mmCIF file with all atom_site columns, C-alpha atoms in Angstrom:
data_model
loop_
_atom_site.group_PDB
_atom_site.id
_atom_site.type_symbol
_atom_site.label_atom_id
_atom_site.label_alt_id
_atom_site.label_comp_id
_atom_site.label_asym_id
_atom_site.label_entity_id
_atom_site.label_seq_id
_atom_site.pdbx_PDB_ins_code
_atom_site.Cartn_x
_atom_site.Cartn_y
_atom_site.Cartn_z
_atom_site.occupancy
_atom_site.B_iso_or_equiv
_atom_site.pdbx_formal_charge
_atom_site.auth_seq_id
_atom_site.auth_comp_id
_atom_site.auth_asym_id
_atom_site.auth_atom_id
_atom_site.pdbx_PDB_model_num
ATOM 1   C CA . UNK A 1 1   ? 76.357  -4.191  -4.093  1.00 0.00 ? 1   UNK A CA 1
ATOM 2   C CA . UNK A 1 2   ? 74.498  -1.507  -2.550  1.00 0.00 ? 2   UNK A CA 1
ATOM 3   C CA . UNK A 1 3   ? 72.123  -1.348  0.639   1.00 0.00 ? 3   UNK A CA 1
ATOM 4   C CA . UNK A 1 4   ? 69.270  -0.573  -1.132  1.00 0.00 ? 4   UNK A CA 1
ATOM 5   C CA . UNK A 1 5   ? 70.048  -3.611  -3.546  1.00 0.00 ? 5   UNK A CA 1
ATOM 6   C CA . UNK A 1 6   ? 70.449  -5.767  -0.823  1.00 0.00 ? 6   UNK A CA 1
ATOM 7   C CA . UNK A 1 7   ? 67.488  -4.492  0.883   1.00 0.00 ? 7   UNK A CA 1
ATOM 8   C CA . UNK A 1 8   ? 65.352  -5.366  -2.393  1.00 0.00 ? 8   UNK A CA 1
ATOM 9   C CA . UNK A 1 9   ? 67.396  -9.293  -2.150  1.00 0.00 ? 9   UNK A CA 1
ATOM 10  C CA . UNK A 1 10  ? 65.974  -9.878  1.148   1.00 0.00 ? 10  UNK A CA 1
ATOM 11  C CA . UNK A 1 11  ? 62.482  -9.014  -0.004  1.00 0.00 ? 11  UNK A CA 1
ATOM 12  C CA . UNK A 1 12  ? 62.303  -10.183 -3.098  1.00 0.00 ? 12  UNK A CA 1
ATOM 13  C CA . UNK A 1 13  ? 65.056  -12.887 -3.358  1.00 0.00 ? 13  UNK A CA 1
ATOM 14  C CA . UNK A 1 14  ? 65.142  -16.133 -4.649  1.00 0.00 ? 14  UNK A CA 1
ATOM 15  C CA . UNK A 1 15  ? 61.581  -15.780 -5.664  1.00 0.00 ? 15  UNK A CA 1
ATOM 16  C CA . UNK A 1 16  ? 60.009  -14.861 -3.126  1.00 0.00 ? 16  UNK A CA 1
ATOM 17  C CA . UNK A 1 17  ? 57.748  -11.829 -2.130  1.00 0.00 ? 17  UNK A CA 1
ATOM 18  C CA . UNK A 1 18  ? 57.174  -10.710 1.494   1.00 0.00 ? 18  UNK A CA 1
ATOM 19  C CA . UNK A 1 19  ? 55.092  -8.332  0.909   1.00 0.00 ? 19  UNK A CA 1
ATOM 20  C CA . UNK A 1 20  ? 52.666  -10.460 -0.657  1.00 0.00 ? 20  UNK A CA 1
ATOM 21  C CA . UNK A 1 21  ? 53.449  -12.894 1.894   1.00 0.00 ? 21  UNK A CA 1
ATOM 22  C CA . UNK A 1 22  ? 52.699  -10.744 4.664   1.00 0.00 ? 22  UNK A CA 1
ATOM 23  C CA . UNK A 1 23  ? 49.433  -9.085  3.137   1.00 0.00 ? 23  UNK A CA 1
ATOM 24  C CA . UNK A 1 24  ? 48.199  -12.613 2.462   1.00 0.00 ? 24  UNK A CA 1
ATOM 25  C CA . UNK A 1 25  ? 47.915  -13.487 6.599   1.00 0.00 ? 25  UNK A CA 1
ATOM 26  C CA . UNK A 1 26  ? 45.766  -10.136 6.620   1.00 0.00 ? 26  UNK A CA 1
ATOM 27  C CA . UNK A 1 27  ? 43.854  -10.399 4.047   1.00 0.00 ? 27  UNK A CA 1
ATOM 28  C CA . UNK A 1 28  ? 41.324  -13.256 2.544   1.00 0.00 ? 28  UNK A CA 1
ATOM 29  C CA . UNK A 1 29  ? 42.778  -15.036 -0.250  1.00 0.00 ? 29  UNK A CA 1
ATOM 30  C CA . UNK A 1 30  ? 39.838  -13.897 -2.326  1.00 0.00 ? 30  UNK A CA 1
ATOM 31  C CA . UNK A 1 31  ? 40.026  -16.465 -5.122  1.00 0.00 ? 31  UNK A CA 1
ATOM 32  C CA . UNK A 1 32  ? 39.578  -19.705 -2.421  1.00 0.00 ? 32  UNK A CA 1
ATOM 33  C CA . UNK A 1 33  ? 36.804  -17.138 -0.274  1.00 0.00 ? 33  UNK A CA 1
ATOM 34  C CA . UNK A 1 34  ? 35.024  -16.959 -4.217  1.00 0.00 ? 34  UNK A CA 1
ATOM 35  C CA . UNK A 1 35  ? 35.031  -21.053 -4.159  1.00 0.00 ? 35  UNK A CA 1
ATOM 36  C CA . UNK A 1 36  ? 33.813  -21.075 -0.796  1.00 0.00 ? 36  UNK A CA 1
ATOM 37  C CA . UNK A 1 37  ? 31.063  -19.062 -1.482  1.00 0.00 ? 37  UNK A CA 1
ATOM 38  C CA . UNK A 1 38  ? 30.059  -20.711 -4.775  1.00 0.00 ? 38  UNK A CA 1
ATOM 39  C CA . UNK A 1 39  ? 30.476  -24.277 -2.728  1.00 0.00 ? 39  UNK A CA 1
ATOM 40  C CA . UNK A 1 40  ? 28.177  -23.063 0.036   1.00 0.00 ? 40  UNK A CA 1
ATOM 41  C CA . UNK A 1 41  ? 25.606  -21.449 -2.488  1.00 0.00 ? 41  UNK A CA 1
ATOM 42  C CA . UNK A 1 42  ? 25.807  -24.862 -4.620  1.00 0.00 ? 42  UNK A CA 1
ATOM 43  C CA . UNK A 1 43  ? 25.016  -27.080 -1.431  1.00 0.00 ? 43  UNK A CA 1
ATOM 44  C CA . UNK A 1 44  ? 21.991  -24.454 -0.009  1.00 0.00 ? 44  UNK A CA 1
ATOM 45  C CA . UNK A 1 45  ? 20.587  -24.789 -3.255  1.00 0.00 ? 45  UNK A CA 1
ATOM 46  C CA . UNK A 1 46  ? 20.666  -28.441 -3.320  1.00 0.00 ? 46  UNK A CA 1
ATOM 47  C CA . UNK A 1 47  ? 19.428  -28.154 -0.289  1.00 0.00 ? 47  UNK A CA 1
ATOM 48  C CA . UNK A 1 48  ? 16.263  -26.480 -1.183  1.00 0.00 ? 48  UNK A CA 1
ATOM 49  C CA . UNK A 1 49  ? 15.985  -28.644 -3.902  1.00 0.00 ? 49  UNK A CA 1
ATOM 50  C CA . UNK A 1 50  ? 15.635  -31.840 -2.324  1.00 0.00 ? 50  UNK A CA 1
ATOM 51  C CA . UNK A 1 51  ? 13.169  -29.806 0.352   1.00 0.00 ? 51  UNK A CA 1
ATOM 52  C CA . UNK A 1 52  ? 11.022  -28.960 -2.393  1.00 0.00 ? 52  UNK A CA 1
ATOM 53  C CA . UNK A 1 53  ? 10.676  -31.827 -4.428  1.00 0.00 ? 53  UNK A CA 1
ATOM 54  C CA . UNK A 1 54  ? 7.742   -33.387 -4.444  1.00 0.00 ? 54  UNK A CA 1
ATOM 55  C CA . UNK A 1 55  ? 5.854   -36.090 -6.385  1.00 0.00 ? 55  UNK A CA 1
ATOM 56  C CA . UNK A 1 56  ? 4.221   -35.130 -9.178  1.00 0.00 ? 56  UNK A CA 1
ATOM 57  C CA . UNK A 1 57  ? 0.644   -34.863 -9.090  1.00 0.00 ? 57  UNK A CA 1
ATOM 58  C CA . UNK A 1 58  ? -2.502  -37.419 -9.817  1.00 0.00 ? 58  UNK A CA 1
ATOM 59  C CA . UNK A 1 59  ? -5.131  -37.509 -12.005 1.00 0.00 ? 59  UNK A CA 1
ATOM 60  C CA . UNK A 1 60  ? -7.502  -36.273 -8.390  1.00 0.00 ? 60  UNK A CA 1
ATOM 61  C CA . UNK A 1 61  ? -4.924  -33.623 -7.678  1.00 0.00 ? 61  UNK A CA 1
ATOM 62  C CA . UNK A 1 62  ? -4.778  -32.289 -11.582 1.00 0.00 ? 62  UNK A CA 1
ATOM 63  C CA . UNK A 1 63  ? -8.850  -32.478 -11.205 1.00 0.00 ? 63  UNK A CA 1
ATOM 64  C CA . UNK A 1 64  ? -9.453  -30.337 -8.219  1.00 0.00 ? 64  UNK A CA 1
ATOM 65  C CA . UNK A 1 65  ? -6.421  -27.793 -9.304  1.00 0.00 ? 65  UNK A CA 1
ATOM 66  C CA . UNK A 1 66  ? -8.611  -27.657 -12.543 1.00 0.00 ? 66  UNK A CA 1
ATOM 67  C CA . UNK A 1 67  ? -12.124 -26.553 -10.203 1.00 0.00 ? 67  UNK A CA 1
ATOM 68  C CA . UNK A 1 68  ? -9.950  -24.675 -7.809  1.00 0.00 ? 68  UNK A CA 1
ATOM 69  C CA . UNK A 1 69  ? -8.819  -22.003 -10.823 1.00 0.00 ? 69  UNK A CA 1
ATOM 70  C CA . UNK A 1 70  ? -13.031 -21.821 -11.550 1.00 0.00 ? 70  UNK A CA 1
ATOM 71  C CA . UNK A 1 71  ? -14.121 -19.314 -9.253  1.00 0.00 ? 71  UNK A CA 1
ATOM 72  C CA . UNK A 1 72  ? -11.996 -16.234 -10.478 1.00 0.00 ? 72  UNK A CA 1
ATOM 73  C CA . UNK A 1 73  ? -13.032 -16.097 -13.937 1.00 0.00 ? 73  UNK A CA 1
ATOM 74  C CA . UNK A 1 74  ? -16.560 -16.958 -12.765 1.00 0.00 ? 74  UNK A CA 1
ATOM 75  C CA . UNK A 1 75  ? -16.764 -14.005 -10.777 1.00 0.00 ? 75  UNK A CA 1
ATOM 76  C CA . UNK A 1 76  ? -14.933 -11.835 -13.401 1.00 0.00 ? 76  UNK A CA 1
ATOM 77  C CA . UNK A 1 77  ? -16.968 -12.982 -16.041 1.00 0.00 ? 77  UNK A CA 1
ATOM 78  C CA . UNK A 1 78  ? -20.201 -12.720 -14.049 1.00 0.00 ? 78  UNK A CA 1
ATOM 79  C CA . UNK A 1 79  ? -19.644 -9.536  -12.997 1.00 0.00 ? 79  UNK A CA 1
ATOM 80  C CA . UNK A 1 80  ? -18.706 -7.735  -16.607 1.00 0.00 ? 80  UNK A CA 1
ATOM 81  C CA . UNK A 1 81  ? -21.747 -10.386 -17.563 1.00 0.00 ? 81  UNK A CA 1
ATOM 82  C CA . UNK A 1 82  ? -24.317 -7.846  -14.908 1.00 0.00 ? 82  UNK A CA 1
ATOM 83  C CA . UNK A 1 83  ? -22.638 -4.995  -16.466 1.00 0.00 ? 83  UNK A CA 1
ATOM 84  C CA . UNK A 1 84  ? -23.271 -5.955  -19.843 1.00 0.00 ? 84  UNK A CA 1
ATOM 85  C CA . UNK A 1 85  ? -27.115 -7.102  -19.217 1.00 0.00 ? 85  UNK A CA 1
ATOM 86  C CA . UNK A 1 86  ? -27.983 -3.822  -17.157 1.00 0.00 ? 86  UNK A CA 1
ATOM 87  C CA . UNK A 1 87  ? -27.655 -2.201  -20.220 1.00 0.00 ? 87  UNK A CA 1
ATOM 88  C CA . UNK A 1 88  ? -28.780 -4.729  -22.832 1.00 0.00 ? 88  UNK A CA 1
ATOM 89  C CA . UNK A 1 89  ? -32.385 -5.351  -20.926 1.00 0.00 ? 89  UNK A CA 1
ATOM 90  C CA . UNK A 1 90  ? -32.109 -2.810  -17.648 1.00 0.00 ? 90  UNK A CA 1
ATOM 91  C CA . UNK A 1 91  ? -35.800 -4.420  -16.607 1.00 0.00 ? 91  UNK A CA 1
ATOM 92  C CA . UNK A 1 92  ? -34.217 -8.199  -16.131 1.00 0.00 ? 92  UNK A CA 1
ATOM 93  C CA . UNK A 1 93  ? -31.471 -6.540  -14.494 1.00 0.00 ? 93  UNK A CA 1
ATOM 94  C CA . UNK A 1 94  ? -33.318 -4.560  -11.646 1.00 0.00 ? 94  UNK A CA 1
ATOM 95  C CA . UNK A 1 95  ? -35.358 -7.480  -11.266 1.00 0.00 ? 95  UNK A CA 1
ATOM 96  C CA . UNK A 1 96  ? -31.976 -9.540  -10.282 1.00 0.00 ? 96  UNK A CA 1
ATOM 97  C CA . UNK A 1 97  ? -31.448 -6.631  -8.319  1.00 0.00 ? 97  UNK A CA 1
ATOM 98  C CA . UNK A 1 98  ? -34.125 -6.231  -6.461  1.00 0.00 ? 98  UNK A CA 1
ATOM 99  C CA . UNK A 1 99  ? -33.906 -10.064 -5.461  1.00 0.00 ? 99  UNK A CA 1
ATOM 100 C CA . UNK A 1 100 ? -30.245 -9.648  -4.038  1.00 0.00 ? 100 UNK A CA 1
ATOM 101 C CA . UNK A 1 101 ? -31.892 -6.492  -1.800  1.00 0.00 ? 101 UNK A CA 1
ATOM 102 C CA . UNK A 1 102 ? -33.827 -9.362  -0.140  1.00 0.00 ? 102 UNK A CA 1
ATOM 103 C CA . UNK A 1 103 ? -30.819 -11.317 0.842   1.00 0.00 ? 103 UNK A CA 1
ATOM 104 C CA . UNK A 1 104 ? -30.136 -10.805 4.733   1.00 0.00 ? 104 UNK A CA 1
ATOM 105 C CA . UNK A 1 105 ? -26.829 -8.756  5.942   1.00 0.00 ? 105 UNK A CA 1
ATOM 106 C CA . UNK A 1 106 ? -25.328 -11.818 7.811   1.00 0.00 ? 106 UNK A CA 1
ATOM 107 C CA . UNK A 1 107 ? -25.854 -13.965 4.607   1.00 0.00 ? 107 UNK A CA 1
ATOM 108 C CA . UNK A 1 108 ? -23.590 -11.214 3.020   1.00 0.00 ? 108 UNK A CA 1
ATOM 109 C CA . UNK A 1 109 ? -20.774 -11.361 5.449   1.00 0.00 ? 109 UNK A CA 1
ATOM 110 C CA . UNK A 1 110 ? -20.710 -15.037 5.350   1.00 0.00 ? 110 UNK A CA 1
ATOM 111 C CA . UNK A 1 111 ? -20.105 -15.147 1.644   1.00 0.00 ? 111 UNK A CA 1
ATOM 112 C CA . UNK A 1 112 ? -17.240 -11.991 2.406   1.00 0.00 ? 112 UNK A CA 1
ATOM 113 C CA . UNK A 1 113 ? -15.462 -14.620 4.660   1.00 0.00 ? 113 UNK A CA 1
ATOM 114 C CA . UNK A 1 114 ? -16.109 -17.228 1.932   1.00 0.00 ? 114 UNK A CA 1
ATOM 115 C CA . UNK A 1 115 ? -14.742 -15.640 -0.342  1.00 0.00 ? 115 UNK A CA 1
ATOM 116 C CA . UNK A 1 116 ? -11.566 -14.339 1.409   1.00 0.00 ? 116 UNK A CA 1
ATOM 117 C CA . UNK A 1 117 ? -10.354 -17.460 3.238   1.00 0.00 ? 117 UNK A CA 1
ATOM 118 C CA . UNK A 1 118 ? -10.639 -19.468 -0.645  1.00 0.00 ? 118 UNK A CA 1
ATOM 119 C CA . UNK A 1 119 ? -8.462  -16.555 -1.977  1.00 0.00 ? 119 UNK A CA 1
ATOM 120 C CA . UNK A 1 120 ? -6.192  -16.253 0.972   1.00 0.00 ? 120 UNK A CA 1
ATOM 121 C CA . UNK A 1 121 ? -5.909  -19.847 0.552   1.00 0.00 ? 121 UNK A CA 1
ATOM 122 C CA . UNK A 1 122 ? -5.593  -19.977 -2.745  1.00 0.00 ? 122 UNK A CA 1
ATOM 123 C CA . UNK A 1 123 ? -2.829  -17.122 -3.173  1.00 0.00 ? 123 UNK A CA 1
ATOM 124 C CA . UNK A 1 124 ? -0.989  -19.412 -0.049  1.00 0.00 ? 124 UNK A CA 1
ATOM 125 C CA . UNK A 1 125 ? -0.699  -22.439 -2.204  1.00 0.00 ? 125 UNK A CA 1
ATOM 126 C CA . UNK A 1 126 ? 0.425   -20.488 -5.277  1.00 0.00 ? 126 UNK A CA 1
ATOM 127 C CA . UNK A 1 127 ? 3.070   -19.062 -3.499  1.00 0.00 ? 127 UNK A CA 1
ATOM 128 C CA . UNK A 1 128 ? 3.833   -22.339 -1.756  1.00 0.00 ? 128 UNK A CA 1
ATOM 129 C CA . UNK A 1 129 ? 4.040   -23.802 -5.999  1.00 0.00 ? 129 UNK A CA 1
ATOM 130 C CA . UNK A 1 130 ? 6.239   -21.045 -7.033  1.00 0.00 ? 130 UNK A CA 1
ATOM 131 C CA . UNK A 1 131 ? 8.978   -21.328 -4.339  1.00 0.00 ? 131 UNK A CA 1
ATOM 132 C CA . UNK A 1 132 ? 8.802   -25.289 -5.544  1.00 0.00 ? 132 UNK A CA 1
ATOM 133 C CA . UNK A 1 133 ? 9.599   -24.449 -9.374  1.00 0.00 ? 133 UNK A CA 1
ATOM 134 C CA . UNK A 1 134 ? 11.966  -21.810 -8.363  1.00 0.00 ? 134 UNK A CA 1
ATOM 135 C CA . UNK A 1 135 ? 13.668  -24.411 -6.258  1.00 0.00 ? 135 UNK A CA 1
ATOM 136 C CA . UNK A 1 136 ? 13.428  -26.870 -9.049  1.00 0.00 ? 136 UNK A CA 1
ATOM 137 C CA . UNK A 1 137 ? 14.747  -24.543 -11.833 1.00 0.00 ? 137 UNK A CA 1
ATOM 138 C CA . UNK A 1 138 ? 17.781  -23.672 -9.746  1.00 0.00 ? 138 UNK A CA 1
ATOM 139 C CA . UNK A 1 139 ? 18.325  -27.185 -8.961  1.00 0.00 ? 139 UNK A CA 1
ATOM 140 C CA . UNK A 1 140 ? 18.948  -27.260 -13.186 1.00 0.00 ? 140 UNK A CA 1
ATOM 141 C CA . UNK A 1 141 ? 20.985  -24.323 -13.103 1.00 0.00 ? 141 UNK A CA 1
ATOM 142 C CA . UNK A 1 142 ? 24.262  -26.398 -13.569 1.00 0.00 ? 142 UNK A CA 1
ATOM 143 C CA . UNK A 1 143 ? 22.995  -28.417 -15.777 1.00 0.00 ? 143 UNK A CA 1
ATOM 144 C CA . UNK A 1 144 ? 21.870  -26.033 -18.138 1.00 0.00 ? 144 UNK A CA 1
ATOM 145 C CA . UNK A 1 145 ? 24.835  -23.781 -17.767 1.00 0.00 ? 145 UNK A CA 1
ATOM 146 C CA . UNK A 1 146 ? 27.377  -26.871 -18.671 1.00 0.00 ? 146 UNK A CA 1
ATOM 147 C CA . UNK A 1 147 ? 25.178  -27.429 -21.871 1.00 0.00 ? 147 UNK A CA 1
ATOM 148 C CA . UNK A 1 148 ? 25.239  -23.829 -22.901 1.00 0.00 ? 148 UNK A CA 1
ATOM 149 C CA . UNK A 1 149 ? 29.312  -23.971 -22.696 1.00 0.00 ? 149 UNK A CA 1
ATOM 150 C CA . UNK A 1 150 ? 28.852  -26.870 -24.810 1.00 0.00 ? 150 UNK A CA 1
ATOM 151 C CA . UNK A 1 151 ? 26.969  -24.975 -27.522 1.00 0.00 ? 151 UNK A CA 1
ATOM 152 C CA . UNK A 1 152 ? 29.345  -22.212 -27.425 1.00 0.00 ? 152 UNK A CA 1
ATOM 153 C CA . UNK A 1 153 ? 32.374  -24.148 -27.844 1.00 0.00 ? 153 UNK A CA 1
ATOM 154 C CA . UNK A 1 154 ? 30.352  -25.918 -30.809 1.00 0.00 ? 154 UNK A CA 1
ATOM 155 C CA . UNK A 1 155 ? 29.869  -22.486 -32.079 1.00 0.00 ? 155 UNK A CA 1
ATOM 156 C CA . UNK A 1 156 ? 33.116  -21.640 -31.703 1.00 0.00 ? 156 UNK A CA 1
ATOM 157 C CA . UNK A 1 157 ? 34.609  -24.575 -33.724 1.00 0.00 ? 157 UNK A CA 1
ATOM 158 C CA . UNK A 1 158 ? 35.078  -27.351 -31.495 1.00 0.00 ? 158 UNK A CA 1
ATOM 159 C CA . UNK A 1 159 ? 34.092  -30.831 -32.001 1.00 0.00 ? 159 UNK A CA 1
ATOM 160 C CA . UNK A 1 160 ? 31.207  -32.190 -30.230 1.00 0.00 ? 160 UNK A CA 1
ATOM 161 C CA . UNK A 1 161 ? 32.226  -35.468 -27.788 1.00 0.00 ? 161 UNK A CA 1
ATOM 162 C CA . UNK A 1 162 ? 29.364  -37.587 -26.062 1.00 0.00 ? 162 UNK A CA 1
ATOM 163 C CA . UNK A 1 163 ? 30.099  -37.893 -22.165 1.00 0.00 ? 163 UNK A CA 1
ATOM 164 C CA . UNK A 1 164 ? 30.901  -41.469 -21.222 1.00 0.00 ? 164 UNK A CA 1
ATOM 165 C CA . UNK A 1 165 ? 27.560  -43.777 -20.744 1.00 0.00 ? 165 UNK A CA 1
ATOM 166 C CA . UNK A 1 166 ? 27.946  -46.945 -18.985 1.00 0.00 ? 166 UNK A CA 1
ATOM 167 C CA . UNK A 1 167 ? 27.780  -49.611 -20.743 1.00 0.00 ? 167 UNK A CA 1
ATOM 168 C CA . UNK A 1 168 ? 24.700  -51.042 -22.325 1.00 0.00 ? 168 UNK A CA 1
ATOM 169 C CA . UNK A 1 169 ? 25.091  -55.003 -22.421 1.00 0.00 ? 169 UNK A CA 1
ATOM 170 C CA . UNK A 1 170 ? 22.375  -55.614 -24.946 1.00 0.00 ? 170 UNK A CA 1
ATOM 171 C CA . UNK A 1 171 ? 24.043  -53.040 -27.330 1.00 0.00 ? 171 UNK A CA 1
ATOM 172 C CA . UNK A 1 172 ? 27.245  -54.557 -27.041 1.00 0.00 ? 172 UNK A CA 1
ATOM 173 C CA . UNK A 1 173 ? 25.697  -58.085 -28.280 1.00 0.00 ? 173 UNK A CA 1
ATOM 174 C CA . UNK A 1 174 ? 23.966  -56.165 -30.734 1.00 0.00 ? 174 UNK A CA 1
ATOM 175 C CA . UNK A 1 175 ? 27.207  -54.811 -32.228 1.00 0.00 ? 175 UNK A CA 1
ATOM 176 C CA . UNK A 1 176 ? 29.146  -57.931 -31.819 1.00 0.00 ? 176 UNK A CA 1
ATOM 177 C CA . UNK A 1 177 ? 26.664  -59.653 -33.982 1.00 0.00 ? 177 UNK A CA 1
ATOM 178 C CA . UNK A 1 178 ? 27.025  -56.897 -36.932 1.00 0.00 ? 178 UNK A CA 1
ATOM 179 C CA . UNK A 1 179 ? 30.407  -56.489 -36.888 1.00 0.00 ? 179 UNK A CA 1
ATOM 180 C CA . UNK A 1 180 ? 31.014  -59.896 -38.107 1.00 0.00 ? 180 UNK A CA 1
#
């Protein structure tokens, strides 16, 4: 045997690799830093979840959500609405006009702050909903991701199997009785 062969025995010998061996103290096993990361991202998300769940909402709640989304189309609405009537009957409409020129300036910026705190508000509590239902949908993610498989592999030819249920005493009576 030659020196280079024996060279090649002592590194790679009896199944082993130091090479790999000695680039594996350097450098991140990236397949267990991958399940790290997914285990981390899995438990911030849970995380958020449970932060974010809330109760669902009464029949109050659902009531004033319902008069809270009033004022924007009202405004819209009323708005196109002068449009549309300054040029359908221009005397009503400078008559309405003429009756806002009589309402005072600090009546005006009242109704400004009003108006922008109920918006500012509003557009707070939105948000404040759609980090909930993004929490909430990602809370599903693996859910909905282990179903999918389960379509595809249906798709693909495989037989469908229910998961294990625990179980159900009153069913197991039921069948006793019809299976004699």
């Amino acid at each position: 045997m030659g020196v280079i062969a024996r060279i090649m025995d002592a590194l790679f010998g009896n199944g082993r690799n130091i090479v790999t061996e000695t680039v594996g103290i350097f450098a991140e096993n990236t397949e267990a830093g991958a399940v790290r990361d997914a285990s981390a991202k899995a438990q911030a998300r849970d995380q958020f979840a449970a932060e974010f769940r809330g109760d669902r909402k009464g029949l109050f709640d659902r009531v004033i959500d319902g008069l809270n989304r009033l004022p924007r189309p009202l405004l819209a609405f009323g708005t196109l609405g002068l449009f549309v009537m300054a040029m359908v009957d221009p005397i009503w409409f400078a008559g309405r006009m003429q009756g806002i020129a009589l309402v005072p300036e600090p009546l005006w910026w009242l109704m400004g702050a009003i108006v922008s705190f109920y918006f500012g508000a509003r557009h707070q509590a939105k948000a404040q909903d759609f980090q909930q239902s993004v929490a909430e949908t990602a809370a599903q993610a693996a859910v909905v991701t282990s179903r999918v498989k389960a379509i595809e592999a249906l798709g693909a030819g495989a037989t469908f199997s229910a998961p294990a249920a625990e179980p159900n005493p009153a069913l197991e009576d039921w069948r006793a009785d019809h299976d004699r």
